[in-house]
GROMACS .gro file of N, CA and C in nm:
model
  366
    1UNK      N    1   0.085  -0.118   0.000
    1UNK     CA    2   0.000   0.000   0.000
    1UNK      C    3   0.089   0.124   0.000
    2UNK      N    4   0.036   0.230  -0.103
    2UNK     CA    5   0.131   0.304  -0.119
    2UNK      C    6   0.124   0.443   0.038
    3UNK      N    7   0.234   0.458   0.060
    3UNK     CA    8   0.181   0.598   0.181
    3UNK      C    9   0.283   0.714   0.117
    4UNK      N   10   0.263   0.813   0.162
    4UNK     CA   11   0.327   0.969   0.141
    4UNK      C   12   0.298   1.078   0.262
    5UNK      N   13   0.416   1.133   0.259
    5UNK     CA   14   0.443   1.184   0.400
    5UNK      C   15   0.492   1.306   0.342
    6UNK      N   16   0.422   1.444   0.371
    6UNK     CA   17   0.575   1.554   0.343
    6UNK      C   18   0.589   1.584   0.461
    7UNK      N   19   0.686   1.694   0.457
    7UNK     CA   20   0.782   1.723   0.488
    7UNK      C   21   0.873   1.867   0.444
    8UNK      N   22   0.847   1.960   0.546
    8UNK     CA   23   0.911   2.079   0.563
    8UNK      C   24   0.900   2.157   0.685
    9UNK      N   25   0.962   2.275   0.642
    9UNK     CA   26   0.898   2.397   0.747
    9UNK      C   27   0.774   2.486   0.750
   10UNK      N   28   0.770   2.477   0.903
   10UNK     CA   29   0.601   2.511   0.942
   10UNK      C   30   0.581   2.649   0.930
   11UNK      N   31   0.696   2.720   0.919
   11UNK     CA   32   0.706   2.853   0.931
   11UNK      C   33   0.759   2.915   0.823
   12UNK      N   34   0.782   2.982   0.748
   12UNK     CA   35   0.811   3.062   0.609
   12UNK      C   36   0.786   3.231   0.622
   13UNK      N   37   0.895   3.303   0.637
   13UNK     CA   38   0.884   3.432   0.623
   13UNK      C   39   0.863   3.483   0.489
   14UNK      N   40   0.752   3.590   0.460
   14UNK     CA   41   0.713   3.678   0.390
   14UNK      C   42   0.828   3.685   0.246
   15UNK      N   43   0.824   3.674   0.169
   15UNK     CA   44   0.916   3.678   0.004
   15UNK      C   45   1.017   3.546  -0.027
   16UNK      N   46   1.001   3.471   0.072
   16UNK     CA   47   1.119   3.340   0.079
   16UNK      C   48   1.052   3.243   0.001
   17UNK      N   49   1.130   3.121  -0.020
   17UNK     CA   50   1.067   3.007  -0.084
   17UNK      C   51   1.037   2.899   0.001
   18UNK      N   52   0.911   2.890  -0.007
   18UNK     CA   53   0.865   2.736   0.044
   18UNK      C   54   0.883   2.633  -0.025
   19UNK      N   55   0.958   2.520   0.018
   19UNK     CA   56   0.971   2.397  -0.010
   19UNK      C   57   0.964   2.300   0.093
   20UNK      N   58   0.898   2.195   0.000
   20UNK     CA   59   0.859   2.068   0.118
   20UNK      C   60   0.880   1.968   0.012
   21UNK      N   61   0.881   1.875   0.105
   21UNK     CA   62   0.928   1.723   0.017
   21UNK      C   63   0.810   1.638   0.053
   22UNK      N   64   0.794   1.526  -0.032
   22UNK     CA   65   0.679   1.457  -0.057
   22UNK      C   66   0.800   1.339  -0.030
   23UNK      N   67   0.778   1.206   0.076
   23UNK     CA   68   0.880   1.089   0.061
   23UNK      C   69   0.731   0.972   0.021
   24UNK      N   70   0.765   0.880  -0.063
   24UNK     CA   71   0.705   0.823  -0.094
   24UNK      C   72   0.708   0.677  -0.050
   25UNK      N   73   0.645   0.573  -0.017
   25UNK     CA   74   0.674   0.406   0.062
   25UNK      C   75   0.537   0.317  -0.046
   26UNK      N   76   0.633   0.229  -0.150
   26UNK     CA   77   0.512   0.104  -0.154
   26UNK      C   78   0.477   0.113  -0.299
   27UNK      N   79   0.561   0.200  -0.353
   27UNK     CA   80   0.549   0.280  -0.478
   27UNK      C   81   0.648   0.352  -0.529
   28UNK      N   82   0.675   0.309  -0.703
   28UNK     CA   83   0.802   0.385  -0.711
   28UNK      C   84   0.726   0.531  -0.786
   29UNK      N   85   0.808   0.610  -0.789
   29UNK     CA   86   0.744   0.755  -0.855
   29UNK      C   87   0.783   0.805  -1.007
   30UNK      N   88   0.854   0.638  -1.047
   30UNK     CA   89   0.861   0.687  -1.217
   30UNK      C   90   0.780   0.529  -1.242
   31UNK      N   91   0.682   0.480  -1.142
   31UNK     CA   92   0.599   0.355  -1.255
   31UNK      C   93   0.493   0.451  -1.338
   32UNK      N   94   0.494   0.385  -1.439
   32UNK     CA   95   0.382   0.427  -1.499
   32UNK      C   96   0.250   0.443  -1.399
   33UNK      N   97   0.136   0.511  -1.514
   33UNK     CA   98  -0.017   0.523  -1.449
   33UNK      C   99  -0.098   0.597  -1.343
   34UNK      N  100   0.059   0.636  -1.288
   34UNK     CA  101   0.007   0.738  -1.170
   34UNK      C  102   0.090   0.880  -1.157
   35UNK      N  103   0.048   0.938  -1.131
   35UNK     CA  104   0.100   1.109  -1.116
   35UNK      C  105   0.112   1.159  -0.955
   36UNK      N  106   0.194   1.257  -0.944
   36UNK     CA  107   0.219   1.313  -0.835
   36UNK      C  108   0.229   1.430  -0.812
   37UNK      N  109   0.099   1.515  -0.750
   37UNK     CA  110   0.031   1.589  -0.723
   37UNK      C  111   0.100   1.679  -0.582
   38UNK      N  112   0.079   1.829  -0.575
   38UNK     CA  113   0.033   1.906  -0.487
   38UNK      C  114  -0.100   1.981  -0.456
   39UNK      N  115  -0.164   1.966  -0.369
   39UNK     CA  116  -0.298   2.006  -0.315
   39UNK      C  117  -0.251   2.076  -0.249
   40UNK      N  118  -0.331   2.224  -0.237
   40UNK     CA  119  -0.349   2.281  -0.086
   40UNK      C  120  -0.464   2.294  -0.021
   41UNK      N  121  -0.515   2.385   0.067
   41UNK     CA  122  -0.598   2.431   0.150
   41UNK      C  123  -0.568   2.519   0.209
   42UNK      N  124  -0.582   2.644   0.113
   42UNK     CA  125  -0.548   2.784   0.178
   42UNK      C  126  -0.616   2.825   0.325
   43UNK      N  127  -0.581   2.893   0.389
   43UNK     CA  128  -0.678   2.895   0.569
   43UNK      C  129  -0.835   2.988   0.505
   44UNK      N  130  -0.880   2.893   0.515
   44UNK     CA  131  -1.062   2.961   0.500
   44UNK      C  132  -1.084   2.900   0.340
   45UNK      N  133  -1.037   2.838   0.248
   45UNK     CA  134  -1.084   2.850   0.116
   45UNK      C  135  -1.057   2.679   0.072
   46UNK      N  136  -1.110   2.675  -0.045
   46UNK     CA  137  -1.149   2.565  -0.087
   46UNK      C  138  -0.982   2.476  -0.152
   47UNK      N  139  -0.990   2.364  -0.127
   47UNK     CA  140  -0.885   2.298  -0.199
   47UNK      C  141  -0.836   2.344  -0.340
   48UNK      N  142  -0.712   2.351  -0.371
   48UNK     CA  143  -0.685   2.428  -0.493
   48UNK      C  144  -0.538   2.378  -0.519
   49UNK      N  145  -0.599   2.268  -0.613
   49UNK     CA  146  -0.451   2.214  -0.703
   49UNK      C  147  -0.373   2.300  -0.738
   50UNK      N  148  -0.203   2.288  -0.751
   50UNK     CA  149  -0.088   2.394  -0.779
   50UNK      C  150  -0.076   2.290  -0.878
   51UNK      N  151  -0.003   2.159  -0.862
   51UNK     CA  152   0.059   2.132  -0.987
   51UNK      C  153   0.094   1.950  -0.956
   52UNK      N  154   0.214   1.918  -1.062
   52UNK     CA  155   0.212   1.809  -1.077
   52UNK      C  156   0.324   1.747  -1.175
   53UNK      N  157   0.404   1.600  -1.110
   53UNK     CA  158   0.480   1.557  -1.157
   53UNK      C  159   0.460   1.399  -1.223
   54UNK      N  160   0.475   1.391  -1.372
   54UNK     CA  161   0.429   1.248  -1.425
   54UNK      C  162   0.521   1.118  -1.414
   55UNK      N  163   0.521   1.059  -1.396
   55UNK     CA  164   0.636   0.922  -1.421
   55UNK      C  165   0.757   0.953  -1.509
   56UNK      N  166   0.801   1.007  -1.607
   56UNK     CA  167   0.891   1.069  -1.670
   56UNK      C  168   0.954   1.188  -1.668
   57UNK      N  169   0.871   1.269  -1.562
   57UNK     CA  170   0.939   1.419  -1.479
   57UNK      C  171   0.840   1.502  -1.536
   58UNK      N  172   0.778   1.472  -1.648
   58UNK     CA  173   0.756   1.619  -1.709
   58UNK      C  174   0.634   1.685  -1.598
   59UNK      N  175   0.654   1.769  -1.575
   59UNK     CA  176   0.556   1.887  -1.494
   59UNK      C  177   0.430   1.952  -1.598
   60UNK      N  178   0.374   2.009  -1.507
   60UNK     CA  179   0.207   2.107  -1.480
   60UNK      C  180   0.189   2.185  -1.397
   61UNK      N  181   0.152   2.289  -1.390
   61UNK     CA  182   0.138   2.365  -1.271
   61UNK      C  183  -0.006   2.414  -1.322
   62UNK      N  184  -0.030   2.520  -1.164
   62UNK     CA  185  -0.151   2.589  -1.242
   62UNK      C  186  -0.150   2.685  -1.274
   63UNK      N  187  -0.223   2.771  -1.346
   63UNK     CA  188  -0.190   2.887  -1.411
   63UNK      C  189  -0.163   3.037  -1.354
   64UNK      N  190  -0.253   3.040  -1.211
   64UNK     CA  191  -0.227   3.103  -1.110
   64UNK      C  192  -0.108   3.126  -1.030
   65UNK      N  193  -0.022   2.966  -1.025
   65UNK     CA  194   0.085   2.981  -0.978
   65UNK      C  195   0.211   2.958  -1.088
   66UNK      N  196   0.173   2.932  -1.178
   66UNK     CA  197   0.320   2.923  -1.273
   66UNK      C  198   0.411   3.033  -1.275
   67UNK      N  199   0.413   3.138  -1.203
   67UNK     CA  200   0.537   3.221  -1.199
   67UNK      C  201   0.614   3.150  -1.073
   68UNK      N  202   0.535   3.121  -0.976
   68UNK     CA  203   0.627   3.091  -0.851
   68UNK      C  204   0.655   2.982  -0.825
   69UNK      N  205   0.606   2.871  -0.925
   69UNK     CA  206   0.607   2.714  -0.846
   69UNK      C  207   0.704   2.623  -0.963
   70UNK      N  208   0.744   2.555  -0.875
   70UNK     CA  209   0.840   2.433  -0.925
   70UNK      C  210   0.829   2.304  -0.892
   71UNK      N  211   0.833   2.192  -0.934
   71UNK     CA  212   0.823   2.083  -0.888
   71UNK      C  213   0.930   1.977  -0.977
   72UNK      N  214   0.973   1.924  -0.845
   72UNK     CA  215   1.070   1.842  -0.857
   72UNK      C  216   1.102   1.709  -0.804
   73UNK      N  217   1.233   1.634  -0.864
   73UNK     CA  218   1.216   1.513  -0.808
   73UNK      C  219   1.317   1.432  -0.792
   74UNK      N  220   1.384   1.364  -0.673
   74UNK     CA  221   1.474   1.271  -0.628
   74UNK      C  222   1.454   1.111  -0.703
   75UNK      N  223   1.450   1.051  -0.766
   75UNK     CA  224   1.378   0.922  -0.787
   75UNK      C  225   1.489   0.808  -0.686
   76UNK      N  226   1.626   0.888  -0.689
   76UNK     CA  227   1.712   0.797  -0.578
   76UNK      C  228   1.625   0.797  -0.453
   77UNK      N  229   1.571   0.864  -0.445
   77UNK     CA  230   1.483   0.850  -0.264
   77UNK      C  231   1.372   0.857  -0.289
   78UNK      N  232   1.317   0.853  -0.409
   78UNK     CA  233   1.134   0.834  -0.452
   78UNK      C  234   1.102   0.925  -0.377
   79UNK      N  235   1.155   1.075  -0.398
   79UNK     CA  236   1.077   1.168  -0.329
   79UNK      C  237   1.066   1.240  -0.439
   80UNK      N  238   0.895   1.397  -0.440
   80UNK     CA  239   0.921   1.449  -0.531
   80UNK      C  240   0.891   1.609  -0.419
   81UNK      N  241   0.925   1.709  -0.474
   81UNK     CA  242   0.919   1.811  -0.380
   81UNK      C  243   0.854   1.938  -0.453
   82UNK      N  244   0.855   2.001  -0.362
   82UNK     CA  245   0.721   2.102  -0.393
   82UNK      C  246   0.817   2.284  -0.358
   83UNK      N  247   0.870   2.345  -0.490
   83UNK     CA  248   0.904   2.483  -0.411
   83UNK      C  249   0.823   2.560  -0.481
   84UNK      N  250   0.778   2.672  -0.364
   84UNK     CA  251   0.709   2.823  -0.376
   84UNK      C  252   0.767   2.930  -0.371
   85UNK      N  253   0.815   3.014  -0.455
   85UNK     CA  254   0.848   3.101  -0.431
   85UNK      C  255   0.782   3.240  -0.375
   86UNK      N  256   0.842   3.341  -0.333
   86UNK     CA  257   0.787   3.485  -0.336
   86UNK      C  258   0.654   3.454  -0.221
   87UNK      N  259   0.698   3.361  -0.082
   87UNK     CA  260   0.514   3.349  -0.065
   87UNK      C  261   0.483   3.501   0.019
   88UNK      N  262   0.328   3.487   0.013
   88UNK     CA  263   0.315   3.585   0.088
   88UNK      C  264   0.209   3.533   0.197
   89UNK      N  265   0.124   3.587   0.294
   89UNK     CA  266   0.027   3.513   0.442
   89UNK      C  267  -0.039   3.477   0.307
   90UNK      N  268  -0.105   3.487   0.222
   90UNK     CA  269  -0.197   3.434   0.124
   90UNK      C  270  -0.203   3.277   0.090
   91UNK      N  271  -0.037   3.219   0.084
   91UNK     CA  272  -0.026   3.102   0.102
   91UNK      C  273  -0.023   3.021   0.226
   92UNK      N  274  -0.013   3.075   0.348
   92UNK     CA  275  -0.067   2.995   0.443
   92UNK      C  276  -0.191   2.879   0.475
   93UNK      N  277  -0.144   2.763   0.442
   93UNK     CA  278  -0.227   2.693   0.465
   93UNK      C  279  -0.195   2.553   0.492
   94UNK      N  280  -0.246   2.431   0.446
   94UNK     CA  281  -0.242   2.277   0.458
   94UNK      C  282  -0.225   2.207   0.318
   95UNK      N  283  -0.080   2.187   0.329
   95UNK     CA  284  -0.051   2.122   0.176
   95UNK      C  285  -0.040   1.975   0.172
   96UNK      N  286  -0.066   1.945   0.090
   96UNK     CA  287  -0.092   1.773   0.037
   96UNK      C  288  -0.025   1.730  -0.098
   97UNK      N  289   0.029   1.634  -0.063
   97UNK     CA  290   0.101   1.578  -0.187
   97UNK      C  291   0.022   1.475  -0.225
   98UNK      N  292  -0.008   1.347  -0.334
   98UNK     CA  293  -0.066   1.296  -0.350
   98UNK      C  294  -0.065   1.219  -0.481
   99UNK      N  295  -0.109   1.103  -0.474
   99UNK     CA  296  -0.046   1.006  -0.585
   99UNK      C  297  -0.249   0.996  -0.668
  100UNK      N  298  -0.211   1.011  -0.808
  100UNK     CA  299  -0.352   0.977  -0.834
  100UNK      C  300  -0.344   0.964  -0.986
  101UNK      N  301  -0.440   0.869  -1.040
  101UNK     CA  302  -0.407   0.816  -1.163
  101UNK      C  303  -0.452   0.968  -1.316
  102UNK      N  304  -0.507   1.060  -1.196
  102UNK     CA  305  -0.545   1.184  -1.305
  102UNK      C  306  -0.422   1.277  -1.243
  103UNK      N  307  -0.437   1.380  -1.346
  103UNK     CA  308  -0.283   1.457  -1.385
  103UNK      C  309  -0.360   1.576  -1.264
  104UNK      N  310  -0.474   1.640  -1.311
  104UNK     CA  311  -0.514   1.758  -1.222
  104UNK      C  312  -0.664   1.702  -1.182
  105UNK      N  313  -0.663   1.719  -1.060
  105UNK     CA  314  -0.781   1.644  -0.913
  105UNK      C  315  -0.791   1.700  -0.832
  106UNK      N  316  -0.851   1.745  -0.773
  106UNK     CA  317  -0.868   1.790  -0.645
  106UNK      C  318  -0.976   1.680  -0.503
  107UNK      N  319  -1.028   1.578  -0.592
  107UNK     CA  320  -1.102   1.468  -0.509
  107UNK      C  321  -1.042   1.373  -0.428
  108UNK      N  322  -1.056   1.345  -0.365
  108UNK     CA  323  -1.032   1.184  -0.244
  108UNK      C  324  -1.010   1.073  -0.337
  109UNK      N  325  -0.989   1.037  -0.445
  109UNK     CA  326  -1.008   0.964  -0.518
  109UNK      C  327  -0.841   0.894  -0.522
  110UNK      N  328  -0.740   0.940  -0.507
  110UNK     CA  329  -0.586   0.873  -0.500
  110UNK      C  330  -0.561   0.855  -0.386
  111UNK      N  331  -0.421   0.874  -0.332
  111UNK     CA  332  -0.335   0.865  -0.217
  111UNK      C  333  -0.293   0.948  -0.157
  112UNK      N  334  -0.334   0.971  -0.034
  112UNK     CA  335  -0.328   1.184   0.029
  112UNK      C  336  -0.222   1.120   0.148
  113UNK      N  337  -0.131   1.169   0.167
  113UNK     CA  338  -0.073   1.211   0.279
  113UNK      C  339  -0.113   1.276   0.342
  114UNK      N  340  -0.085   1.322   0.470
  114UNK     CA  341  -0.172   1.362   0.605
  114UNK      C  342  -0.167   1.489   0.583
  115UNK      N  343  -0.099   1.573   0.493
  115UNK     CA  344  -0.078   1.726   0.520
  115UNK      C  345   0.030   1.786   0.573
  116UNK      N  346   0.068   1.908   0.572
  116UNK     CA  347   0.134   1.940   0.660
  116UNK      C  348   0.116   2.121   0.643
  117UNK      N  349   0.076   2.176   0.760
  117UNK     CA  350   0.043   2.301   0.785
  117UNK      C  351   0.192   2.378   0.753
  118UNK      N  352   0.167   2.473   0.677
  118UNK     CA  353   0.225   2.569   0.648
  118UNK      C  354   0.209   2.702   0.698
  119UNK      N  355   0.303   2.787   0.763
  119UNK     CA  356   0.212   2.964   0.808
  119UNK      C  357   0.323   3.042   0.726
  120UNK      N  358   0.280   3.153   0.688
  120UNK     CA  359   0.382   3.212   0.601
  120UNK      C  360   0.347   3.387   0.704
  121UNK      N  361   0.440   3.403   0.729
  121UNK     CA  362   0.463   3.507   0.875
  121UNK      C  363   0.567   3.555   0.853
  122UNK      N  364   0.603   3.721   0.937
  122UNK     CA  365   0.705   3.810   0.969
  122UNK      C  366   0.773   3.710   1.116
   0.00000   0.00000   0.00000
């Protein structure tokens, strides 16, 4: 059974880059059929896909964030990671990495890791 865990800092000052890592168990992250996703949950607002990494690297983001976002990937440690640039309190929220056989999702429908709260603060 596949699990995913990220992994970063809880805290992020105002214009810096957020990055967190996604480690992956039970599953490699270049098999075919499945994709690897960032979700968030901004504080007060609805889930809102950023982007996404396929079995062969190639990326997606969303259009909102394609100036600031990157996504990347270790396959030596089957991790894939998630950087933000420029954040501002706007990105404060609960990010999710996530394995799922569609490229862009926002449903329960794949493999969610537990989250991990983000605050973006002076």
């Amino acid at each position: 059974q596949v699990q995913l865990v990220e992994s970063g800092p809880g805290l992020v000052k105002p214009s810096q880059t957020l990055s967190l890592t996604c480690t992956v168990n039970g599953a490699s992250i270049t098999t075919d059929g499945y994709n690897w996703i960032w979700i968030r949950r901004p504080h007060g607002k609805e889930l809102e896909w950023m982007g996404a990494i396929n079995p062969s690297g190639s990326t997606v983001y969303n259009p909102s964030l394609k100036s600031r976002i990157f996504i990347s990937r270790d396959t030596s440690r089957n991790q894939f990671a998630l950087h933000l640039e420029s954040v501002t309190p706007e990105d404060t929220g609960v990010y999710y990495c996530v394995r799922d056989r569609l490229i862009v999702t926002t449903q329960r429908g794949g493999s969610w890791g537990p989250g991990i709260q983000v605050t973006v603060s002076p």
